[in-house]
XYZ file of C-alpha atoms in Angstrom:
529
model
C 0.000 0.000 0.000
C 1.452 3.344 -1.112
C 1.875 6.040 1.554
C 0.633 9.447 1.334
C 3.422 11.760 0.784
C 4.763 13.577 3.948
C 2.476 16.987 4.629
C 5.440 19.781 3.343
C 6.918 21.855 5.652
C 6.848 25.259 6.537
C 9.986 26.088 4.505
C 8.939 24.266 1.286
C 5.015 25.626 1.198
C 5.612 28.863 2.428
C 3.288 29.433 5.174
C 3.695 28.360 8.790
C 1.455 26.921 11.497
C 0.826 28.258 14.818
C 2.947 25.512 16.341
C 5.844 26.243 14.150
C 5.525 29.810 14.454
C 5.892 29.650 18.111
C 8.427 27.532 18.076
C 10.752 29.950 15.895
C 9.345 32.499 18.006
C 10.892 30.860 21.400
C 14.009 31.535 20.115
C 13.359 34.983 18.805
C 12.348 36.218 21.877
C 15.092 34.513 23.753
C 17.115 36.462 21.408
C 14.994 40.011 21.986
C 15.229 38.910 25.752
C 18.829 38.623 26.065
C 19.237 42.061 23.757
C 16.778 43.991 26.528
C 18.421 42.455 29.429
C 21.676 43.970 28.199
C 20.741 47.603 29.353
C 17.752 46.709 31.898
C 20.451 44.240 34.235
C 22.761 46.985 34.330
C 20.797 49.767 34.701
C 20.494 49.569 38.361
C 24.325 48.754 38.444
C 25.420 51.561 37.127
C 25.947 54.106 39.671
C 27.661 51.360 42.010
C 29.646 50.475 38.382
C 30.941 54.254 37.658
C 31.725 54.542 41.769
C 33.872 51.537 41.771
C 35.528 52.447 38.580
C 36.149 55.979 39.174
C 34.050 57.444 36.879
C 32.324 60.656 36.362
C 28.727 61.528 35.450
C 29.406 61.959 31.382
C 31.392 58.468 31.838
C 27.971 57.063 33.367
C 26.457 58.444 29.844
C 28.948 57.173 28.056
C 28.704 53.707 29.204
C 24.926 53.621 27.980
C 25.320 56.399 24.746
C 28.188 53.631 23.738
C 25.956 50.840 23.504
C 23.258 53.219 21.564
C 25.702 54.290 19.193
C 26.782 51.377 18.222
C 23.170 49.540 17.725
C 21.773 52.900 15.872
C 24.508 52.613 13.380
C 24.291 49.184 12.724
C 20.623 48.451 12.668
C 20.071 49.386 8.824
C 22.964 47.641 7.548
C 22.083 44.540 9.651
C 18.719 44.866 7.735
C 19.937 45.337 4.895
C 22.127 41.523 5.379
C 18.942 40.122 6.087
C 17.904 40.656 2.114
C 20.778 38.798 1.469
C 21.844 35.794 3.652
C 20.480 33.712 6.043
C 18.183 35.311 8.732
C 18.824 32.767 11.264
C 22.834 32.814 11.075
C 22.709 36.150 11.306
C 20.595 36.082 14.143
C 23.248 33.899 15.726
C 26.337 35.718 14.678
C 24.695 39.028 16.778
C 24.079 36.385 19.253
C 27.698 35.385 19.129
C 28.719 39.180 19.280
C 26.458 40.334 22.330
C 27.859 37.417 24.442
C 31.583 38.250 23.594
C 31.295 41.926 24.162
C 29.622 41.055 27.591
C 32.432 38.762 28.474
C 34.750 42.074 28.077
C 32.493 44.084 29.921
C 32.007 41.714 32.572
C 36.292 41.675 33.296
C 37.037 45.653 32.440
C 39.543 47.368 34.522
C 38.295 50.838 33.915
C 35.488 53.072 32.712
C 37.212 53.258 28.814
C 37.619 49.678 28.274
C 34.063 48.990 29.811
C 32.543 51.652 27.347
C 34.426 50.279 24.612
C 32.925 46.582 25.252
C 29.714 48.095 25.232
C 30.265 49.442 22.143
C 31.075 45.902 20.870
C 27.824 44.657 22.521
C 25.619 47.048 20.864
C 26.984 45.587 17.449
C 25.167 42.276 18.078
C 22.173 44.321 19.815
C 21.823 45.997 16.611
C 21.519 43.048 14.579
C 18.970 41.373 17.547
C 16.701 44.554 17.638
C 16.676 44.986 13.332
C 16.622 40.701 12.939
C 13.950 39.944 15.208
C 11.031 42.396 13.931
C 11.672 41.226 10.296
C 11.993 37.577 10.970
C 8.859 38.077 12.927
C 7.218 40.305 10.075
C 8.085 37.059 7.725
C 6.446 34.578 9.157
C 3.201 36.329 10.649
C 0.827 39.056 8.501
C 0.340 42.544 10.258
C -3.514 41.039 11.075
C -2.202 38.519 12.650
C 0.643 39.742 14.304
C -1.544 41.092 17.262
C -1.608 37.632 18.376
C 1.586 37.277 19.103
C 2.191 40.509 20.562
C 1.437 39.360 24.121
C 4.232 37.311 23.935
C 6.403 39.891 22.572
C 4.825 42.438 25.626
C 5.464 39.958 27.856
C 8.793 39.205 27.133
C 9.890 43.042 27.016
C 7.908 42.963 30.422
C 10.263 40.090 31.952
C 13.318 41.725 30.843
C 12.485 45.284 31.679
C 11.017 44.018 35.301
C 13.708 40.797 36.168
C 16.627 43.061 34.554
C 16.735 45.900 37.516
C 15.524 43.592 40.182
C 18.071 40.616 38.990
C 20.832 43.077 38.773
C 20.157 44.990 41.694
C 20.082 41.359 43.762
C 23.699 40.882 41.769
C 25.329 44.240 42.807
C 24.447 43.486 46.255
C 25.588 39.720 46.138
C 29.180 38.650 46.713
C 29.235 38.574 42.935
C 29.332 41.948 42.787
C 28.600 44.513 39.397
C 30.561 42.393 37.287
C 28.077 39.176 37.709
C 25.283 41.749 35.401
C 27.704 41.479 32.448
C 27.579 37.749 32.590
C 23.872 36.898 33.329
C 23.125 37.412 29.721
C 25.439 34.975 28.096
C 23.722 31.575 29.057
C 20.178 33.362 27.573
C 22.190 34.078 24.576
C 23.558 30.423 24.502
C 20.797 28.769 24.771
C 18.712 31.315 22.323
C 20.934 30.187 19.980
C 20.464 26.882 19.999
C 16.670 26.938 20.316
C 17.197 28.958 17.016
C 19.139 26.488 15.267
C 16.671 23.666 16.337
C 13.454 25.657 15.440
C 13.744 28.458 12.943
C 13.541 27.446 9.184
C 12.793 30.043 7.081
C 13.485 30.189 3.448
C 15.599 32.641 1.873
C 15.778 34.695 -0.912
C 18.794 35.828 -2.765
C 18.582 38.842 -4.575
C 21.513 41.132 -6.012
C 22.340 43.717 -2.507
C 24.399 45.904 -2.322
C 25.672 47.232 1.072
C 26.307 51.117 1.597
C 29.272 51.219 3.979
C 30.326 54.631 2.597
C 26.830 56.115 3.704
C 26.861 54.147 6.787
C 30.315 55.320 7.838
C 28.834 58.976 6.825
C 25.846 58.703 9.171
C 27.681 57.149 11.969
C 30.571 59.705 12.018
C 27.816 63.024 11.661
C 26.170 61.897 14.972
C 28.823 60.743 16.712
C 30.385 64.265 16.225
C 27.148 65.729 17.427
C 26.775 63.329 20.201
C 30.530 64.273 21.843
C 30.064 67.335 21.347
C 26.507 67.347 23.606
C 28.652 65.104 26.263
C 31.388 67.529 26.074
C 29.912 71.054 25.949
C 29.965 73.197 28.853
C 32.496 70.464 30.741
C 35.755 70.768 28.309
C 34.773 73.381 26.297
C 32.160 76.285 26.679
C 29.040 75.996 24.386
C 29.691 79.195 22.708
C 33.546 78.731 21.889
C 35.227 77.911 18.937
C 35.363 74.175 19.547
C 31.493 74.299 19.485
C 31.629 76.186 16.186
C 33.949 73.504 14.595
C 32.242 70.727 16.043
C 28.394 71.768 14.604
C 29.945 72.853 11.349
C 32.153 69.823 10.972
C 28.934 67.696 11.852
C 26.757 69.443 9.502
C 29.042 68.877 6.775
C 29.013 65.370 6.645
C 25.609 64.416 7.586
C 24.657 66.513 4.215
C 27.565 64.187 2.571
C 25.643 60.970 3.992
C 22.318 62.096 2.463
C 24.342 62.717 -0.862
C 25.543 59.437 -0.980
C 22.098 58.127 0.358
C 20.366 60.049 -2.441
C 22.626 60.151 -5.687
C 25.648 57.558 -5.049
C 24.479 54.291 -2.860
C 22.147 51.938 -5.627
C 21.391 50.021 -2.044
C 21.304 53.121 0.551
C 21.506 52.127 4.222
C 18.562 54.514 4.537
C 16.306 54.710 1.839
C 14.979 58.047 1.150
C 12.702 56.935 -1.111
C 10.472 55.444 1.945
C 9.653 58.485 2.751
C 7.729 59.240 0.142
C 5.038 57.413 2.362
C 3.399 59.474 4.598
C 2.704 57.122 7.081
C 6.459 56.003 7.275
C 7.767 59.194 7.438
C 5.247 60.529 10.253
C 5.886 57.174 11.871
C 9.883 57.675 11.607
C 9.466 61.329 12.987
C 7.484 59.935 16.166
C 9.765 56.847 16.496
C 12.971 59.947 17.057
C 10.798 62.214 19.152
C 9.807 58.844 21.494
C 13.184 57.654 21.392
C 14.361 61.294 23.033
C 11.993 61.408 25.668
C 11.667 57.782 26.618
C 15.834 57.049 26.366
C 16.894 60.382 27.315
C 14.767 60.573 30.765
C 13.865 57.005 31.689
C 17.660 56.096 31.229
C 18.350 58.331 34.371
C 15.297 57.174 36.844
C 17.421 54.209 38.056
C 19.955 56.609 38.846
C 17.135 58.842 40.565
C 15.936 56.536 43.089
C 20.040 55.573 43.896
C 21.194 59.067 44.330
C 18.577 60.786 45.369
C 15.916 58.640 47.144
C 18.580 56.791 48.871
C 17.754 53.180 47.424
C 19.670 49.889 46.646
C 20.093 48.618 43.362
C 17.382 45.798 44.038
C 14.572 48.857 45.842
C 15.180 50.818 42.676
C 14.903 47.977 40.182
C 11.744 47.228 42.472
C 10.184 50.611 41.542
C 10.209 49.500 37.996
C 7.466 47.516 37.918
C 5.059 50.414 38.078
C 6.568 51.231 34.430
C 6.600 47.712 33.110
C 3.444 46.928 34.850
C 1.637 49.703 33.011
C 3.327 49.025 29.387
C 2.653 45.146 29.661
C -1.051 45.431 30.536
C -1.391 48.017 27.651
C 0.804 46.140 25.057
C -0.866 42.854 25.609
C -4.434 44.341 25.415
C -3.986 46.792 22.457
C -2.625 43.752 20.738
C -5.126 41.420 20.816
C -7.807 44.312 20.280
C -6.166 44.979 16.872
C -6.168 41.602 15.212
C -9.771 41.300 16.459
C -10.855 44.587 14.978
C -8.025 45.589 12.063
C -8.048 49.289 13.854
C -5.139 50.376 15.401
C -4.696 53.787 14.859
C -6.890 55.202 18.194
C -4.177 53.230 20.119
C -1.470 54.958 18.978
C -2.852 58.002 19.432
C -4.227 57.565 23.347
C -0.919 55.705 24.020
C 0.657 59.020 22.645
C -1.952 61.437 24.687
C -0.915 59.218 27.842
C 3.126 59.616 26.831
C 2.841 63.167 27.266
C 0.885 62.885 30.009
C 3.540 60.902 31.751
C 6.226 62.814 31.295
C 4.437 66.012 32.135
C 3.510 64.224 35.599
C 7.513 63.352 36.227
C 8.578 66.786 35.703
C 6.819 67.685 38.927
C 8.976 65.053 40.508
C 11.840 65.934 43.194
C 14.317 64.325 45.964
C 10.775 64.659 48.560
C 7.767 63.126 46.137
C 5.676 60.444 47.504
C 7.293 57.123 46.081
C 3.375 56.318 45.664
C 3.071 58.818 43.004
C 6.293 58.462 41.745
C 5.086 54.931 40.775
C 1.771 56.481 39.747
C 3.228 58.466 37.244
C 5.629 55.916 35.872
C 2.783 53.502 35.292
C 0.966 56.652 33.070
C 3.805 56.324 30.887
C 4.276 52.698 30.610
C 1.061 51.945 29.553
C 1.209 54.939 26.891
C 4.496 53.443 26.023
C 2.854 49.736 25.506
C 0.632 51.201 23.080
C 2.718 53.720 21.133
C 6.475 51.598 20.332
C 5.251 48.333 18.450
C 2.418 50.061 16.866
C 4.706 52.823 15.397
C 6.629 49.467 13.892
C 3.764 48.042 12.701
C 2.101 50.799 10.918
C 5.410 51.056 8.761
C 5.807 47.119 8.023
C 1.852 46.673 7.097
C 2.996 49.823 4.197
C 6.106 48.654 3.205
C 6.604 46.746 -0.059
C 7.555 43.379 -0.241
C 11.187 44.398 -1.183
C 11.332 46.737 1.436
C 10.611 44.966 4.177
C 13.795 45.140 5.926
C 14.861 48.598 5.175
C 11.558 49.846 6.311
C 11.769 48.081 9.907
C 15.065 48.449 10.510
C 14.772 52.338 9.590
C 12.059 52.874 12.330
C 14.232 51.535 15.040
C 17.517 53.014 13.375
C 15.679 56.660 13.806
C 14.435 55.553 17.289
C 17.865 54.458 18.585
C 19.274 58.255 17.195
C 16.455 59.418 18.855
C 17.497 57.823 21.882
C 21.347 58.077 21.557
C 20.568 61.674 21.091
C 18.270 62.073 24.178
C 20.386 60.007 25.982
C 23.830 61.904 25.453
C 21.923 65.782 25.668
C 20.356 64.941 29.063
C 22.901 63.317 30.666
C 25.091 66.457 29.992
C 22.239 68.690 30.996
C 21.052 66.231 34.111
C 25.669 66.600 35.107
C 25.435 70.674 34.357
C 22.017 71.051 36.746
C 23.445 68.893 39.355
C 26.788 70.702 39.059
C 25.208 73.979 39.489
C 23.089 73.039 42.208
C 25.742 71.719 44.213
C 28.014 74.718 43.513
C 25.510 77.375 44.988
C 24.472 74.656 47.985
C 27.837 74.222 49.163
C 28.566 77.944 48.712
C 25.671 78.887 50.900
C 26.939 76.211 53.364
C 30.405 78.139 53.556
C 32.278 75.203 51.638
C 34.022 75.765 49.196
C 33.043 73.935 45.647
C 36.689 72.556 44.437
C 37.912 71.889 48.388
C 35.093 69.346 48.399
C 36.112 67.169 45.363
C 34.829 68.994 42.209
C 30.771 68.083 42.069
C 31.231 66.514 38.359
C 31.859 63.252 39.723
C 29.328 61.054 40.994
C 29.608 60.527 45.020
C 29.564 57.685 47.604
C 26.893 58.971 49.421
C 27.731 57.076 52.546
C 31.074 58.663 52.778
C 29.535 62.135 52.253
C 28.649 64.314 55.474
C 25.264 64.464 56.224
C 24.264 68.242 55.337
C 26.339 67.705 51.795
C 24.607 64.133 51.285
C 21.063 65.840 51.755
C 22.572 68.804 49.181
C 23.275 66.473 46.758
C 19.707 64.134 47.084
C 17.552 67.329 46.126
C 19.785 68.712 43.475
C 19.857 65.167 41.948
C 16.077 64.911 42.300
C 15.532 68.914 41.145
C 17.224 67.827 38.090
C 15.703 64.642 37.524
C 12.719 66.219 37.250
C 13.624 68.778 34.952
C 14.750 66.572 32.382
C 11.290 65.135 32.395
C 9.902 68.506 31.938
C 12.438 69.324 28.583
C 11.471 65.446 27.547
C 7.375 66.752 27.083
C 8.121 69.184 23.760
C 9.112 65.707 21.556
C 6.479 63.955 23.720
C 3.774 66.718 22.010
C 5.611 66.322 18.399
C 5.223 62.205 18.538
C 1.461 63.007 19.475
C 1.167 65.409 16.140
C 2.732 62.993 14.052
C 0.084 60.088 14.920
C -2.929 62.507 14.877
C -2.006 62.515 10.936
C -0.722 59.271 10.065
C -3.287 57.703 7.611
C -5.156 54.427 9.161
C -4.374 51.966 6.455
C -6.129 48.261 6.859
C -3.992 45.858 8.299
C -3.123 43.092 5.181
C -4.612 39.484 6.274
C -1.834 37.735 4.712
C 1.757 37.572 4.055
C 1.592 37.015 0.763
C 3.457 40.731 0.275
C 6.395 40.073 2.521
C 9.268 38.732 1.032
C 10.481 35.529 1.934
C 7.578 33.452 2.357
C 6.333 33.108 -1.534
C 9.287 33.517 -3.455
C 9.999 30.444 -5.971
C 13.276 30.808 -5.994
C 13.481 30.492 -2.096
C 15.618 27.798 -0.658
C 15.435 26.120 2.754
C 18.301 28.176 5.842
C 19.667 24.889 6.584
C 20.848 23.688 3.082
C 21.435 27.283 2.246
C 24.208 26.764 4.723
């Protein structure tokens, strides 16, 4: 008796099954997992980090901006790879990257080798935070996708809430700050694996080009702009000649990269001609004005409830979960609302109304607010967060082309992250010059003088500080926390505008546009390796 032939699989019909797709998924979200824990374990760290290691309040930037930097200028290009080989290897090789560059963070000596692992990390972060949405946007239409956005809220959840707590429990554990660099390299391990068990997608190979030139161009314009925000008013005045040299400098060759981006690259790292969409570029514009606010202020909160509330690593990665809380309820819900009703432009727009609402709430914050509505207003903004970030994403992927799948979702988080590398690196300098200040005129009016007591750049032990300084510094760092949530609300209000007129365009049923999963030329990962 003749058998029937075997059912085909995913990779040779095209289309996968909900069992398949969560199985691929497992190991895309260990791999988002282990890219989120990278910053949300070592958040809590980091003021115990910089204090150990000597380092100063534009070093504690630096250690954060480094990893930004890096993972902003990568993003498009590890997009663009996607078009070209293997999704899954690449996955792994950013896999491979993120656990080597914690390995060096985890054993630095000092604050420049530690920044300059991070900078290594954020090259495999990069490829995790561009690989995962289109692998993702490959196997599941934008109808569908709301059905699996629970599990992406509630892994972003996990790592956002376990990250502080687990490495606040670390700093304060015989293991010490070091142990928060290591945490994420069994996750990473094993993600890879699961991957290479579970994710067979087919490939297509198509003639791509990659545009170093105007990625090299785009990297070196804001990285000039980004030392020179770190820098200003520390090393140099902001009205000086170095300034001058600096913006011009800058200027000049981000205008080259959109040269080469426009006229020269045949495969542009960012292509302009996406923009022609209204709905991508309104949705790029937000995704830069979010990533300022929400990178540039949140970034510094750990820091808030350290030095100026008093806390341990693990009671300030504690007051996290009234942020996470807040964006997992919302993310989960607005999910599963939109693939049961197609609409999903009202959520973007109250998640945006509840944004600025959350950031105009912490600017009232200061070194003597109630922790209760501290927490209050953190959980505004998570759950405007929840249902603002992945929306933003997949308004742009449900309008891009089948060809420009990758380049369209990797240039929504390569805006956000120079949103965010931006926002980080300009507040930090502002959040050090505001603390400086305050300090300066405090110990003045104490009769200290401000150099005799150690130069107030640095960031403290307060233990070893007297107790009218200590107090001194606890309300200048919490005036100035919340002032950087009050010059976060102006790109707040500009993401808002930019959703009130992005066009609500029906969410496609099928992924019969996005490329990868219909092509006949498409040949299985593993014998394409």
């Amino acid at each position: 008796m003749t058998q029937a032939p075997p059912a085909p699989t995913a990779a040779q019909s095209g289309e996968m099954t909900h069992r398949e797709i969560l199985e691929a998924l497992s190991g895309l979200l260990l791999a988002m997992f282990v890219a989120m824990l990278s910053s949300t374990v070592v958040s809590n760290a980091l003021p115990r980090i910089v204090t150990d290691l000597e380092g100063s309040q534009s070093g504690y930037t630096w250690v954060v901006v480094a990893t930004l930097l890096t993972m902003t200028a990568t993003t498009p290009i590890w997009g663009k790879l996607a078009d070209l080989f293997s999704k899954k290897m690449l996955v792994q090789v950013a896999l491979v990257i993120f656990a080597i560059g914690s390995l060096i963070a985890g054993l630095a000596p000092n604050m420049e080798v530690l920044i300059g692992a991070r900078a290594f990390q954020g090259l495999g972060v990069g490829g995790l935070t561009a690989l995962v949405q289109v692998v993702i946007a490959s196997m599941v239409s934008p109808r569908e996708r709301g059905r699996y956005s629970g599990y992406i809220g509630a892994v972003f959840a996990t790592a956002t809430v376990s990250g502080p707590l687990l490495g606040g429990l670390i700093v304060d554990s015989p293991l010490g700050w070091r142990g928060c660099f290591y945490v994420g390299i069994p996750v990473a391990l094993l993600a890879f694996v699961v991957l290479q068990l579970k994710l067979h997608l087919p490939v297509v190979r198509r003639d791509v080009k990659i545009d170093y030139t105007g990625a090299t161009l785009i990297v070196a314009g804001v990285s000039i702009l980004l030392i020179w925000v770190s820098l200003a008013g520390d090393q140099f005045a902001w009205a000086s000649a170095t300034t001058a040299v600096m913006l011009v400098a800058a200027a000049v060759v981000i205008a080259a990269a959109l040269y080469v981006e426009a006229k020269v690259a045949s495969e542009p790292v960012v292509p302009l001609r996406l923009f022609r969409d209204r709905t991508t570029s309104l949705a790029t514009l937000a995704s830069v004005m979010i990533g300022v606010a929400m990178f540039g202020s949140t970034v510094y909160l750990s820091q808030y409830f350290q030095m100026s509330r008093g806390m341990s690593p693990t009671h300030a990665g504690l007051m996290s979960i009234c942020m996470v809380g807040g964006l997992l309820v919302s993310s989960i819900v607005s999910g599963k609302v939109i693939t049961a009703t197609g609409l999903w432009k009202r959520w973007l727009v109250g998640g945006s109304v509840l944004v600025v609402a959350g950031f105009a709430l912490l600017a009232t914050i200061d070194a003597d607010t109630s922790l209760a509505v501290v927490g209050l207003f953190m959980a505004v903004l998570g759950v405007g967060m929840g249902a603002t970030m992945q929306n933003l994403v997949l308004a742009v992927q449900n309008n891009a082309k089948a060809a420009d799948l990758g380049a369209a979702s990797s240039v929504v988080a390569f805006f956000r992250s120079i949103g965010g590398t931006v926002g980080v690196s300009a507040l930090g300098a502002l959040l050090a010059h505001q603390v400086s200040d305050h300090m300066a005129s405090g110990l003045r009016r104490l009769g200290v003088d401000p150099g005799a007591a150690g130069g107030s750049g640095s960031i403290p032990d307060l233990d070893q500080l007297p107790a009218p300084i200590r107090s001194l510094y606890e309300q200048s760092f919490g005036d100035a926390t919340g002032h950087l949530f009050m010059v976060s609300v102006p790109f707040a209000v500009v993401a808002l505008l930019c959703v009130l007129f992005i066009k609500e365009v029906p969410l496609r049923t099928s992924t019969a546009d996005v490329p990868d999963t219909k092509a006949p030329e498409a040949t299985d990962e593993l014998s394409a390796r």
